[in-house]
Amino acid sequence: MELAEVGELLELLLPLFILQFILMIAALIAWVKTDQTKGPKWVWLLIIILANLVGPILFFIIGRRQD
Amino acid sequence: MKQFMTIMRKEFLEYWRNFSWIWVPVVFIFLSIMDPLTTYYMPIILDSVGGLPEGAVFEIPELPAPEVLMMSLSEISMFGVLIIILLTMGTIAGERKSGIAELVLVKPVKYPIYITAKWLAKIKLFLTAFIIGMLVSWYYVNLLFDTIPFTDWLLTVIFYSFWLVFVVSLTIFYSTLLKNPGLVAAVSVGTLIGMSIINSIFSHHLTWFPNSLSSHILELHKSGSIPSELWGTAFVTIVLSIGLLFLSFFTFQKKELA
């Protein structure tokens, strides 16, 4: 693979990384704000940070207790 | 009208508080650009992953741009719809379980207003996310593949929106019918799967079935004009959605009185 090609690839993928970053930050703020999560809270922190993309989404959908 | 706006404002406040306005659009963007990007980079990915025997030649056919845009739609119709169902399942059932519904309904709020406000709030959230996602997908398809005229893109988004509205209406209907949010999600997914099975068996007889929206949309890209089946399908989808909404007024009232 040419170096220029790699550069172009990174340029196109940059928005994805930014979006992923936004998602993670939002999930982290939400994580700090919630008192009750389903299951232990620190596990969710690991999931948000370690599982890229899927972790924050899972946290938003099933992580928080609504009631 | 005032009641309506108040309930909708309450919903939007809730979306801000639980970050729905941020993460739902971001997820929809991801869903809609994943396929165009991976399709474009498949040769490079195969190259760098390796594992191909020496001298193996892979001819990957160049896909026309509309097909790539349709990939985004199919991604949204899988995972996007799943997210919509998971976020909508608790709309009524969850509020009833946690007692918020009682808090709202001790005030002289009419049931249809309560449900319609929630319905519209959900639709606004998901359609915003969908439109943003498709905009980004359109940008990438134009950049990496071929240009798609703006009107074609717009028509695709408008017509596909009816399907998302239908999914929201279906889930809210089950949400008024059943008590358990998890059950609501299961039954909604089940209904959608059932519908797609019916569609795949009888697609030649049921040209106006809501599930065939996306195949008609692809037709639109090929011919450049709106096929009459698309109008019919959109009409049926809207009528079904509004019917489900009215049906949920009825079931909600019945449950509430019981």
Short mmCIF file of C-alpha atoms in Angstrom, two decimals:
data_model
loop_
_atom_site.label_atom_id
_atom_site.label_comp_id
_atom_site.label_asym_id
_atom_site.label_seq_id
_atom_site.Cartn_x
_atom_site.Cartn_y
_atom_site.Cartn_z
CA MET A 1 0.00 0.00 0.00
CA GLU A 2 1.32 3.41 -0.94
CA LEU A 3 1.88 5.98 1.74
CA ALA A 4 -0.36 8.47 -0.05
CA GLU A 5 -3.12 5.90 -0.08
CA VAL A 6 -2.84 5.42 3.66
CA GLY A 7 -3.05 9.17 4.14
CA GLU A 8 -6.18 9.38 2.04
CA LEU A 9 -7.70 6.49 3.93
CA LEU A 10 -7.04 8.16 7.27
CA GLU A 11 -8.50 11.41 6.02
CA LEU A 12 -11.73 9.69 5.09
CA LEU A 13 -11.90 7.75 8.31
CA LEU A 14 -11.18 10.75 10.52
CA PRO A 15 -14.88 11.73 10.85
CA LEU A 16 -15.57 8.22 12.10
CA PHE A 17 -12.99 8.54 14.84
CA ILE A 18 -14.39 11.91 15.85
CA LEU A 19 -17.92 10.50 16.01
CA GLN A 20 -16.74 7.58 18.06
CA PHE A 21 -15.02 9.97 20.42
CA ILE A 22 -18.19 12.07 20.79
CA LEU A 23 -20.19 8.95 21.50
CA MET A 24 -17.77 7.82 24.17
CA ILE A 25 -17.65 11.22 25.86
CA ALA A 26 -21.46 11.41 25.91
CA ALA A 27 -21.62 7.92 27.40
CA LEU A 28 -19.04 8.82 30.02
CA ILE A 29 -20.96 11.93 31.06
CA ALA A 30 -24.15 9.89 31.23
CA TRP A 31 -22.27 7.27 33.25
CA VAL A 32 -21.11 9.85 35.79
CA LYS A 33 -24.62 11.27 36.08
CA THR A 34 -26.55 8.04 36.63
CA ASP A 35 -26.86 6.71 40.13
CA GLN A 36 -28.19 3.31 39.27
CA THR A 37 -27.10 1.04 36.50
CA LYS A 38 -28.09 -2.49 35.70
CA GLY A 39 -25.29 -4.50 37.22
CA PRO A 40 -22.22 -3.00 38.88
CA LYS A 41 -21.42 0.53 37.78
CA TRP A 42 -17.66 0.04 37.29
CA VAL A 43 -18.25 -2.78 34.82
CA TRP A 44 -20.13 -0.33 32.62
CA LEU A 45 -17.16 2.03 32.71
CA LEU A 46 -14.96 -0.76 31.35
CA ILE A 47 -17.53 -1.61 28.70
CA ILE A 48 -17.84 2.01 27.56
CA ILE A 49 -14.08 2.49 27.30
CA LEU A 50 -12.99 -0.89 26.02
CA ALA A 51 -15.78 -1.90 23.67
CA ASN A 52 -15.50 0.65 20.91
CA LEU A 53 -18.74 1.92 19.47
CA VAL A 54 -20.83 -0.97 20.76
CA GLY A 55 -20.06 -0.27 24.42
CA PRO A 56 -21.50 3.26 24.60
CA ILE A 57 -24.57 2.21 22.57
CA LEU A 58 -25.23 -0.73 24.88
CA PHE A 59 -24.87 1.53 27.87
CA PHE A 60 -27.35 4.04 26.46
CA ILE A 61 -29.91 1.39 25.57
CA ILE A 62 -29.80 -1.06 28.45
CA GLY A 63 -27.29 0.26 30.96
CA ARG A 64 -29.36 2.78 32.84
CA ARG A 65 -32.27 2.16 35.12
CA GLN A 66 -35.17 4.27 34.04
CA ASP A 67 -37.28 4.02 37.19
CA MET B 1 -52.88 22.35 21.64
CA LYS B 2 -51.25 23.74 24.75
CA GLN B 3 -51.35 20.32 26.40
CA PHE B 4 -49.87 18.81 23.29
CA MET B 5 -46.91 21.19 23.28
CA THR B 6 -46.32 20.67 26.99
CA ILE B 7 -46.15 16.91 26.69
CA MET B 8 -43.90 17.18 23.68
CA ARG B 9 -41.59 19.58 25.51
CA LYS B 10 -41.42 17.10 28.37
CA GLU B 11 -40.40 14.39 25.91
CA PHE B 12 -37.71 16.55 24.31
CA LEU B 13 -36.36 17.50 27.73
CA GLU B 14 -36.12 13.81 28.49
CA TYR B 15 -34.23 13.22 25.23
CA TRP B 16 -31.74 15.90 26.17
CA ARG B 17 -31.30 14.54 29.67
CA ASN B 18 -30.58 11.01 28.52
CA PHE B 19 -28.44 12.20 25.59
CA SER B 20 -30.72 10.72 22.94
CA TRP B 21 -30.28 13.81 20.81
CA ILE B 22 -26.56 13.12 20.65
CA TRP B 23 -26.16 9.40 20.45
CA VAL B 24 -29.08 8.43 18.22
CA PRO B 25 -27.91 10.63 15.32
CA VAL B 26 -24.31 9.48 15.82
CA VAL B 27 -25.36 5.84 15.68
CA PHE B 28 -27.45 6.45 12.58
CA ILE B 29 -24.49 8.14 10.90
CA PHE B 30 -22.34 5.12 11.72
CA LEU B 31 -24.94 2.71 10.41
CA SER B 32 -25.36 4.53 7.15
CA ILE B 33 -21.70 5.07 6.28
CA MET B 34 -20.37 1.71 7.41
CA ASP B 35 -21.38 -0.07 4.22
CA PRO B 36 -20.30 2.54 1.66
CA LEU B 37 -16.90 2.78 3.33
CA THR B 38 -16.26 -0.93 3.69
CA THR B 39 -17.46 -1.57 0.14
CA TYR B 40 -15.09 1.03 -1.19
CA TYR B 41 -12.13 -0.18 0.80
CA MET B 42 -12.74 -3.89 0.37
CA PRO B 43 -9.77 -4.30 -2.03
CA ILE B 44 -7.44 -2.48 0.37
CA ILE B 45 -8.79 -4.38 3.37
CA LEU B 46 -8.31 -7.71 1.60
CA ASP B 47 -4.84 -6.59 0.62
CA SER B 48 -3.68 -5.68 4.09
CA VAL B 49 -5.34 -8.56 5.89
CA GLY B 50 -3.65 -10.92 3.50
CA GLY B 51 -4.28 -14.62 3.69
CA LEU B 52 -5.05 -14.82 0.02
CA PRO B 53 -3.01 -17.37 -1.87
CA GLU B 54 -0.27 -15.98 -4.08
CA GLY B 55 -1.60 -14.86 -7.42
CA ALA B 56 -5.25 -14.99 -6.46
CA VAL B 57 -7.15 -12.41 -8.40
CA PHE B 58 -10.35 -11.06 -7.02
CA GLU B 59 -12.60 -9.24 -9.38
CA ILE B 60 -14.86 -7.06 -7.29
CA PRO B 61 -17.52 -5.58 -9.49
CA GLU B 62 -17.97 -1.82 -9.37
CA LEU B 63 -21.26 -1.12 -7.71
CA PRO B 64 -23.50 1.61 -9.03
CA ALA B 65 -23.96 4.48 -6.59
CA PRO B 66 -27.70 3.96 -5.92
CA GLU B 67 -27.01 0.38 -4.82
CA VAL B 68 -24.52 1.67 -2.28
CA LEU B 69 -27.05 4.17 -0.96
CA MET B 70 -29.53 1.32 -0.66
CA MET B 71 -26.96 -0.55 1.45
CA SER B 72 -27.18 2.28 3.95
CA LEU B 73 -30.93 1.91 3.95
CA SER B 74 -30.76 -1.81 4.53
CA GLU B 75 -28.35 -1.27 7.42
CA ILE B 76 -30.82 1.20 8.93
CA SER B 77 -33.71 -1.15 8.33
CA MET B 78 -31.88 -3.76 10.43
CA PHE B 79 -30.08 -2.07 13.29
CA GLY B 80 -31.75 1.33 13.01
CA VAL B 81 -35.18 -0.23 13.32
CA LEU B 82 -33.98 -2.34 16.23
CA ILE B 83 -32.78 0.78 18.04
CA ILE B 84 -36.07 2.54 17.27
CA ILE B 85 -38.01 -0.37 18.75
CA LEU B 86 -35.81 -0.57 21.84
CA LEU B 87 -36.19 3.15 22.50
CA THR B 88 -39.91 3.22 21.80
CA MET B 89 -40.94 0.09 23.68
CA GLY B 90 -41.13 1.88 27.02
CA THR B 91 -43.04 4.91 25.73
CA ILE B 92 -46.33 3.96 27.31
CA ALA B 93 -45.63 0.63 28.97
CA GLY B 94 -42.60 1.92 30.86
CA GLU B 95 -44.36 5.07 32.04
CA ARG B 96 -47.26 3.03 33.24
CA LYS B 97 -44.94 0.72 35.12
CA SER B 98 -43.02 3.53 36.82
CA GLY B 99 -46.16 5.53 37.56
CA ILE B 100 -45.35 8.55 35.42
CA ALA B 101 -48.43 7.89 33.31
CA GLU B 102 -50.65 8.22 36.38
CA LEU B 103 -48.90 11.44 37.35
CA VAL B 104 -49.62 12.91 33.95
CA LEU B 105 -53.12 11.55 33.59
CA VAL B 106 -54.53 12.71 36.93
CA LYS B 107 -54.47 16.08 35.23
CA PRO B 108 -57.18 16.61 32.63
CA VAL B 109 -55.03 15.38 29.76
CA LYS B 110 -56.87 13.71 26.93
CA TYR B 111 -55.56 10.26 26.02
CA PRO B 112 -55.24 10.91 22.28
CA ILE B 113 -53.24 14.06 22.96
CA TYR B 114 -50.96 12.21 25.36
CA ILE B 115 -50.25 9.45 22.86
CA THR B 116 -50.01 11.62 19.76
CA ALA B 117 -47.55 13.99 21.44
CA LYS B 118 -45.31 11.06 22.35
CA TRP B 119 -45.67 9.57 18.90
CA LEU B 120 -44.70 12.82 17.21
CA ALA B 121 -41.78 13.43 19.58
CA LYS B 122 -40.34 9.99 18.83
CA ILE B 123 -40.81 10.45 15.11
CA LYS B 124 -39.09 13.80 15.23
CA LEU B 125 -36.08 12.32 17.03
CA PHE B 126 -35.70 9.33 14.73
CA LEU B 127 -36.32 11.17 11.49
CA THR B 128 -33.77 13.81 12.44
CA ALA B 129 -31.24 11.07 13.09
CA PHE B 130 -32.18 9.28 9.89
CA ILE B 131 -31.89 12.40 7.74
CA ILE B 132 -28.50 13.32 9.21
CA GLY B 133 -27.25 9.76 8.68
CA MET B 134 -28.44 9.66 5.10
CA LEU B 135 -26.91 13.09 4.41
CA VAL B 136 -23.51 11.83 5.51
CA SER B 137 -23.98 8.63 3.53
CA TRP B 138 -24.93 10.67 0.47
CA TYR B 139 -21.77 12.73 0.88
CA TYR B 140 -19.59 9.64 1.05
CA VAL B 141 -21.30 7.94 -1.87
CA ASN B 142 -20.82 11.04 -3.98
CA LEU B 143 -17.19 11.20 -2.96
CA LEU B 144 -16.27 7.53 -3.33
CA PHE B 145 -18.61 6.24 -5.99
CA ASP B 146 -20.76 8.31 -8.25
CA THR B 147 -22.97 11.35 -7.94
CA ILE B 148 -26.56 10.83 -6.94
CA PRO B 149 -28.89 13.71 -7.83
CA PHE B 150 -30.21 15.60 -4.83
CA THR B 151 -33.83 15.02 -5.80
CA ASP B 152 -33.26 11.26 -5.91
CA TRP B 153 -31.70 11.37 -2.48
CA LEU B 154 -34.52 13.52 -1.13
CA LEU B 155 -37.20 11.21 -2.50
CA THR B 156 -35.39 8.20 -1.04
CA VAL B 157 -35.31 9.81 2.39
CA ILE B 158 -38.93 10.99 2.24
CA PHE B 159 -40.33 7.66 1.12
CA TYR B 160 -38.25 5.62 3.51
CA SER B 161 -39.33 7.88 6.38
CA PHE B 162 -42.82 6.40 6.06
CA TRP B 163 -41.42 3.01 7.00
CA LEU B 164 -39.78 4.42 10.13
CA VAL B 165 -43.05 6.17 11.04
CA PHE B 166 -44.78 2.83 10.64
CA VAL B 167 -42.29 1.12 12.95
CA VAL B 168 -42.80 3.81 15.62
CA SER B 169 -46.60 3.52 15.31
CA LEU B 170 -46.48 -0.26 15.57
CA THR B 171 -44.27 -0.20 18.66
CA ILE B 172 -46.38 2.46 20.38
CA PHE B 173 -49.48 0.45 19.63
CA TYR B 174 -48.01 -2.63 21.31
CA SER B 175 -46.78 -0.39 24.10
CA THR B 176 -50.36 0.59 24.92
CA LEU B 177 -51.49 -3.00 24.66
CA LEU B 178 -48.89 -4.80 26.75
CA LYS B 179 -47.48 -4.01 30.16
CA ASN B 180 -43.92 -5.25 29.85
CA PRO B 181 -41.52 -3.17 27.68
CA GLY B 182 -39.40 -6.22 26.83
CA LEU B 183 -42.46 -8.03 25.59
CA VAL B 184 -43.38 -4.99 23.49
CA ALA B 185 -40.01 -5.13 21.77
CA ALA B 186 -40.25 -8.87 21.18
CA VAL B 187 -43.74 -8.68 19.72
CA SER B 188 -42.82 -5.69 17.51
CA VAL B 189 -39.75 -7.46 16.12
CA GLY B 190 -41.85 -10.58 15.65
CA THR B 191 -44.48 -8.65 13.73
CA LEU B 192 -41.87 -7.07 11.48
CA ILE B 193 -40.26 -10.43 10.79
CA GLY B 194 -43.66 -11.93 10.05
CA MET B 195 -44.39 -9.09 7.67
CA SER B 196 -41.13 -9.58 5.83
CA ILE B 197 -41.84 -13.30 5.48
CA ILE B 198 -45.29 -12.56 4.08
CA ASN B 199 -43.71 -10.02 1.79
CA SER B 200 -41.10 -12.42 0.47
CA ILE B 201 -43.72 -15.08 -0.23
CA PHE B 202 -46.44 -12.94 -1.75
CA SER B 203 -44.40 -10.05 -3.09
CA HIS B 204 -45.82 -10.52 -6.57
CA HIS B 205 -49.38 -10.21 -5.38
CA LEU B 206 -48.86 -7.59 -2.69
CA THR B 207 -47.03 -4.86 -4.57
CA TRP B 208 -48.25 -2.25 -2.11
CA PHE B 209 -47.07 -4.04 1.02
CA PRO B 210 -45.06 -1.67 3.30
CA ASN B 211 -42.01 -3.97 3.30
CA SER B 212 -41.49 -3.49 -0.41
CA LEU B 213 -40.81 0.25 0.03
CA SER B 214 -37.07 -0.11 -0.40
CA SER B 215 -37.29 -2.24 -3.54
CA HIS B 216 -39.60 0.38 -5.05
CA ILE B 217 -37.13 3.08 -4.02
CA LEU B 218 -34.37 1.27 -5.91
CA GLU B 219 -36.71 1.25 -8.89
CA LEU B 220 -36.94 5.01 -8.53
CA HIS B 221 -33.17 5.34 -8.81
CA LYS B 222 -33.06 3.19 -11.90
CA SER B 223 -35.90 4.83 -13.80
CA GLY B 224 -35.46 8.36 -12.47
CA SER B 225 -39.17 8.85 -11.93
CA ILE B 226 -41.48 7.83 -9.12
CA PRO B 227 -43.08 4.47 -9.94
CA SER B 228 -46.78 4.21 -9.24
CA GLU B 229 -46.16 1.26 -6.90
CA LEU B 230 -44.13 3.56 -4.69
CA TRP B 231 -47.06 5.96 -4.29
CA GLY B 232 -49.32 3.03 -3.50
CA THR B 233 -46.94 1.53 -0.98
CA ALA B 234 -46.37 4.88 0.70
CA PHE B 235 -50.12 5.41 0.88
CA VAL B 236 -50.71 2.00 2.45
CA THR B 237 -47.90 2.57 4.94
CA ILE B 238 -49.29 5.94 6.03
CA VAL B 239 -52.82 4.59 6.37
CA LEU B 240 -51.55 1.66 8.45
CA SER B 241 -49.52 4.00 10.69
CA ILE B 242 -52.44 6.33 11.34
CA GLY B 243 -54.72 3.35 11.84
CA LEU B 244 -52.35 1.93 14.45
CA LEU B 245 -52.20 5.32 16.17
CA PHE B 246 -56.01 5.49 16.42
CA LEU B 247 -56.12 1.89 17.55
CA SER B 248 -53.69 2.73 20.34
CA PHE B 249 -55.98 5.54 21.59
CA PHE B 250 -58.64 2.92 21.90
CA THR B 251 -56.56 0.23 23.63
CA PHE B 252 -54.99 2.77 25.96
CA GLN B 253 -58.36 4.07 27.05
CA LYS B 254 -59.64 0.59 27.64
CA LYS B 255 -56.58 -0.38 29.68
CA GLU B 256 -56.75 2.83 31.65
CA LEU B 257 -60.38 2.34 32.62
CA ALA B 258 -59.87 -1.30 33.51
#
